[in-house]
Short mmCIF file of C-alpha atoms and ligand atoms in Angstrom, two decimals:
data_model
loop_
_atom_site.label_atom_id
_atom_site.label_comp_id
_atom_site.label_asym_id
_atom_site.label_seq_id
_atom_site.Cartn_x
_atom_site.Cartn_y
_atom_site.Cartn_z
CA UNK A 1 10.21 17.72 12.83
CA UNK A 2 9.39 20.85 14.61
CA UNK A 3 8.22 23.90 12.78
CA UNK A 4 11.27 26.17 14.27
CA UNK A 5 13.97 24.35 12.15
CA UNK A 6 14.05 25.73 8.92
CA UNK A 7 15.61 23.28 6.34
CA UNK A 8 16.89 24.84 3.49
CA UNK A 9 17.33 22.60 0.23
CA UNK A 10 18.67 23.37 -2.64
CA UNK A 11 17.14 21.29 -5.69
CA UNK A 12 19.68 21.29 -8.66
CA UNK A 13 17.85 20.40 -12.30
CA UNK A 14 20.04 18.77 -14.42
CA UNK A 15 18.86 19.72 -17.72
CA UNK A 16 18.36 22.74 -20.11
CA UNK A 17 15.80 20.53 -22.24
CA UNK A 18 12.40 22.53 -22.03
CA UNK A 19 9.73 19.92 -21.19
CA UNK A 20 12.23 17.58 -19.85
CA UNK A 21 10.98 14.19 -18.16
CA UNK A 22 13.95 15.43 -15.44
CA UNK A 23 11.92 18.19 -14.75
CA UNK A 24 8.53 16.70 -14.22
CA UNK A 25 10.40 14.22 -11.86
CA UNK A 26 11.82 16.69 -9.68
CA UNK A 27 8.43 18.85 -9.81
CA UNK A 28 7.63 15.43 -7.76
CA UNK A 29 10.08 16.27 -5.66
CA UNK A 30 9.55 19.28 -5.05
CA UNK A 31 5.99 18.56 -4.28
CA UNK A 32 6.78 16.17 -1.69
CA UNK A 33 9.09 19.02 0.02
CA UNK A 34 5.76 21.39 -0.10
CA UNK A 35 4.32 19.19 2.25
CA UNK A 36 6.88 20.51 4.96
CA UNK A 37 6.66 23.79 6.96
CA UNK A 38 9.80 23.79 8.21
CA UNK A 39 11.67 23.26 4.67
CA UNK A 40 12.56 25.91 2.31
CA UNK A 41 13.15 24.94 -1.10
CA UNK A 42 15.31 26.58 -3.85
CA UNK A 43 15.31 24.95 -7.35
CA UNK A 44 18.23 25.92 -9.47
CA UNK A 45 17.31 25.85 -13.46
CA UNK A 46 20.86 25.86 -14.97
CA UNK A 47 19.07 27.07 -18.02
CA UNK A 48 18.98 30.60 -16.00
CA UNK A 49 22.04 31.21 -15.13
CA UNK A 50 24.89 31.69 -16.63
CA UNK A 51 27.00 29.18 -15.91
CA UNK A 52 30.53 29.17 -17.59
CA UNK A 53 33.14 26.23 -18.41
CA UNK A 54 35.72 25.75 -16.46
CA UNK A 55 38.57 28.10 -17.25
CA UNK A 56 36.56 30.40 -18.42
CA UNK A 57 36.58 32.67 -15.77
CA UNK A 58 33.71 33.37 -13.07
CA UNK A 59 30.26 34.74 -13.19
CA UNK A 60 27.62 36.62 -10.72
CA UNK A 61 26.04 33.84 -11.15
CA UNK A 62 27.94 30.80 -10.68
CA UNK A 63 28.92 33.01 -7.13
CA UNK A 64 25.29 33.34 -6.29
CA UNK A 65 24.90 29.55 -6.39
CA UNK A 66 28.08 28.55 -4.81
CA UNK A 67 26.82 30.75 -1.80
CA UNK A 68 23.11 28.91 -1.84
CA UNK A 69 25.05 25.70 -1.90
CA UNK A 70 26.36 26.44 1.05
CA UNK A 71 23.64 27.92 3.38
CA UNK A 72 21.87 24.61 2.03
CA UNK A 73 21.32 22.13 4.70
CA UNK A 74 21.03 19.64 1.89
CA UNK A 75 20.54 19.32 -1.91
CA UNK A 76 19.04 17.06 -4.43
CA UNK A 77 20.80 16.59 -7.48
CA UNK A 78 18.72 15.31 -10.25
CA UNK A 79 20.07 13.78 -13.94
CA UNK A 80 18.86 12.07 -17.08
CA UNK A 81 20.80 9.48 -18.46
CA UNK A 82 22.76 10.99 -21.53
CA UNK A 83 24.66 8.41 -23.37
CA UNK A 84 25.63 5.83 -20.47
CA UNK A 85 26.41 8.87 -18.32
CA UNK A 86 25.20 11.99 -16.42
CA UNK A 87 24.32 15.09 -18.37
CA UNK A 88 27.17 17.81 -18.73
CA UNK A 89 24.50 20.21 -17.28
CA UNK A 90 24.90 18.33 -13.82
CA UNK A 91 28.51 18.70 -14.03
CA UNK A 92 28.72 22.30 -15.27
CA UNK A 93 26.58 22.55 -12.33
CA UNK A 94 29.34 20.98 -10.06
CA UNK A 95 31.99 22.79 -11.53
CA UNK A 96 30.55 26.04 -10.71
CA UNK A 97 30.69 25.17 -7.47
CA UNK A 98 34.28 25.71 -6.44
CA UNK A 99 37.48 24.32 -6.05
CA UNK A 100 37.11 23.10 -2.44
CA UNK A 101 33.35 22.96 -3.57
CA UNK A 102 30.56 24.15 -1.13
CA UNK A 103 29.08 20.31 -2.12
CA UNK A 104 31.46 19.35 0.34
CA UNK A 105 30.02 18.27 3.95
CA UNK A 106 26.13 18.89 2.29
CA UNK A 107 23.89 15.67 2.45
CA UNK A 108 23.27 14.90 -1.36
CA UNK A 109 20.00 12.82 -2.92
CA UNK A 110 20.38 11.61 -6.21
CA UNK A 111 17.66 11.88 -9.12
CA UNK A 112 17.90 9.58 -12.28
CA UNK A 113 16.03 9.57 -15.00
CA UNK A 114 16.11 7.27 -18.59
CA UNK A 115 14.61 6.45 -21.53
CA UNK A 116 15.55 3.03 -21.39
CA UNK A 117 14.72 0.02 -19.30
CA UNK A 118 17.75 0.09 -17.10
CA UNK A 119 17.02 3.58 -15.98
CA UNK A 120 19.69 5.53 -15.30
CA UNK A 121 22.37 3.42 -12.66
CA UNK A 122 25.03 4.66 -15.02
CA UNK A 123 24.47 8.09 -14.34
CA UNK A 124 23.77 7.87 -10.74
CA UNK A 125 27.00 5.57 -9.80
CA UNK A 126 29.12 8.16 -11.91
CA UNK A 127 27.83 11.35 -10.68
CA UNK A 128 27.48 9.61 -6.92
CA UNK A 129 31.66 8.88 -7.54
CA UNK A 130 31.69 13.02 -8.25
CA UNK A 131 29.77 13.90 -5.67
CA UNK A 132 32.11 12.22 -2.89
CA UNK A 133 35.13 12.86 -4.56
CA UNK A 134 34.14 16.50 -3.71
CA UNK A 135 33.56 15.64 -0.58
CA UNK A 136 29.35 15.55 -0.25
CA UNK A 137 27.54 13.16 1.74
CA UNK A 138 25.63 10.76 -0.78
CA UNK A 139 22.97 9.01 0.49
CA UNK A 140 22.24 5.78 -0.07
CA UNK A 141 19.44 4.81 -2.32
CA UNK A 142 19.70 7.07 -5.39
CA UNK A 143 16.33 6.90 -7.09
CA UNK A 144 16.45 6.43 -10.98
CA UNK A 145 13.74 5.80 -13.34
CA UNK A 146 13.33 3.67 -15.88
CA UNK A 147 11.14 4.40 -19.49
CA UNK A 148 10.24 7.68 -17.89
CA UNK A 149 8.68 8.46 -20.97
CA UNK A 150 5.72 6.08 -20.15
CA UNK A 151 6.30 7.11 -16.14
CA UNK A 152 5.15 10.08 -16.64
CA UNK A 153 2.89 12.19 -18.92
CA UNK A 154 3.21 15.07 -21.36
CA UNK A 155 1.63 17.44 -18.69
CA UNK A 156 4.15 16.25 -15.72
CA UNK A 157 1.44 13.16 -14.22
CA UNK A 158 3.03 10.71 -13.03
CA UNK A 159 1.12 7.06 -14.59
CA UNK A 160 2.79 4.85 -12.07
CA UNK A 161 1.89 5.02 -8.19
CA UNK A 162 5.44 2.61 -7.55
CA UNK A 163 7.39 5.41 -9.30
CA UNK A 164 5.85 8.39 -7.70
CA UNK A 165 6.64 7.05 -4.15
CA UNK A 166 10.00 6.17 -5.03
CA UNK A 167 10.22 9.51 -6.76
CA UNK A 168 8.67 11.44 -3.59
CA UNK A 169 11.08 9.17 -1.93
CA UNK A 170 14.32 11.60 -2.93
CA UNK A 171 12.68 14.20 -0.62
CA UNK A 172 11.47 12.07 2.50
CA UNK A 173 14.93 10.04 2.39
CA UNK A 174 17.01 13.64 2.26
CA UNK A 175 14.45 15.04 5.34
CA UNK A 176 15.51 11.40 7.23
CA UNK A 177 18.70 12.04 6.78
CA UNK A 178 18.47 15.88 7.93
CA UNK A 179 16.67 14.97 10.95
CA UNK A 180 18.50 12.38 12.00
CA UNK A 181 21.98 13.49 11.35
CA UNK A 182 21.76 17.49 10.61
CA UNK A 183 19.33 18.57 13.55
CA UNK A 184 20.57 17.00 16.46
CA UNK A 185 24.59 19.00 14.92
CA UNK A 186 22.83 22.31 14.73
CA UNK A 187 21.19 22.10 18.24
CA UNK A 188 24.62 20.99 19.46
CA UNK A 189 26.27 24.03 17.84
CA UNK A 190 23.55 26.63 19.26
CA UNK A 191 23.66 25.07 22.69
CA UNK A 192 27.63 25.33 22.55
CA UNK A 193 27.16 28.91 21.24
CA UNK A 194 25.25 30.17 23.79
CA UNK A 195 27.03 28.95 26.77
CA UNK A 196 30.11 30.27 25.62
CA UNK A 197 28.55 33.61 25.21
C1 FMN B 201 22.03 13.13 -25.95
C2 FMN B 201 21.11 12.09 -25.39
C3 FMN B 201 21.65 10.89 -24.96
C4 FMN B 201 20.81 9.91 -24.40
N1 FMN B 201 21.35 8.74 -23.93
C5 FMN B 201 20.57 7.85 -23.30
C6 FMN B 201 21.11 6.68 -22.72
O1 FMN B 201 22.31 6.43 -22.78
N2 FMN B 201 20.28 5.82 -22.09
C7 FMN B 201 18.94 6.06 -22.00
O2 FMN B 201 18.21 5.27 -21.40
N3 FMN B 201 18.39 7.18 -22.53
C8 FMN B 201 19.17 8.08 -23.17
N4 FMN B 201 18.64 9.22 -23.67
C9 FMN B 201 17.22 9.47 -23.52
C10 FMN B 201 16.95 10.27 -22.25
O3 FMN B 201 17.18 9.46 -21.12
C11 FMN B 201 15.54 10.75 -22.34
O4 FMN B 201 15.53 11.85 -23.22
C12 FMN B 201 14.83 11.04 -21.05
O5 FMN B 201 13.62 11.66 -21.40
C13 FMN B 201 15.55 11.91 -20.05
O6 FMN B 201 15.94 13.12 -20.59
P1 FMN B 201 15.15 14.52 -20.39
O7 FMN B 201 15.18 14.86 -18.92
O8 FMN B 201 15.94 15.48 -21.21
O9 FMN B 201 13.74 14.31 -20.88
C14 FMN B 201 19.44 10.18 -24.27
C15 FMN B 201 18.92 11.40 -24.72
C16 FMN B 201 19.75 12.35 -25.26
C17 FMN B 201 19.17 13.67 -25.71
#
């Protein structure tokens, strides 16, 4: 990647729960993003904003997000397995996002994480299903994590080298995809651009 590309991502946590094992995966993440020059990142903490149910009108900012969403060249969307499902956070996430939503056309990377030994497939297949339905690009190979209580510790290390380079994984695979399918568009465009002017 050359430094002149600036990749803006947009990392969506998908929890309120202070200390949450969600969070100290996606500080993984986010880590592996820092290693990048050329990539902005933006993590959204629901637990900031005010973010209301749908039908409940609109808020400053629920618009401020919907308009990071979509100067994003790409997002990760990160979960923890709440009762054989996503959370609601995720979703009131989603639904904030607008009715064409600005998900729509953005490469996604999905984020699990679970208590239990089958991770969190549940949560991932469901909110992957969401995610195109709105009309995102999911990319293959979600990345969910089983007993991420023993994963990880207290203070956010990860115990488990095979889980932190799947985890780190969410951020390479999303840059891949980027690179690969996001780049050679935007060149296109400017090129286009600038002979017409
Ligand atoms: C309301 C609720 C429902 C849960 N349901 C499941 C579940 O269905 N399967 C599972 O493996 N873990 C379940 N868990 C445990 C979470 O996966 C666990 O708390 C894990 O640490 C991820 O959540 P966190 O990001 O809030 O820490 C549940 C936890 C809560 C609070």
């Amino acid at each position: 990647m050359t430094e002149e590309r600036n990749i803006r991502v947009v990392a969506v946590l998908g929890t309120v729960r202070p200390g949450s094992y969600t969070s100290k995966a996606l500080a993984l993440v986010a880590d592996e993003f820092g290693k990048y020059e050329d990539v902005t990142l933006e993590v959204v903490d629901p637990a900031e904003l005010e973010l209301p149910l749908p039908g409940r009108g609109a808020s400053e900012d629920a618009e401020r997000l919907r308009e990071k969403v979509s100067n994003a060249t790409g997002l990760v969307l990160s979960t923890p397995e709440y009762h054989g499902g996503y959370s609601a956070t995720i979703k009131l996430v989603i639904e904030n996002l607008g009715f064409p939503s600005a998900l729509s056309g953005k490469p996604v990377a999905l984020l699990g994480v679970a208590a239990g030994q089958i991770g969190a497939i549940k949560s991932l297949e469901s909110l992957r299903s969401v995610c195109s339905h709105v009309g995102a690009i999911v990319l293959p190979g979600p990345v969910s994590v089983a007993r991420v209580r023993e994963a990880f510790e207290e203070d956010g290390t990860v115990t488990d080298e095979v889980v932190e380079k799947r985890v780190r994984g969410v951020a390479t695979n999303l840059l891949d995809y980027i690179e690969r399918h996001i780049c050679p568009a935007i060149t296109l465009e400017a090129m286009v651009r600038e002979d017409a002017a």
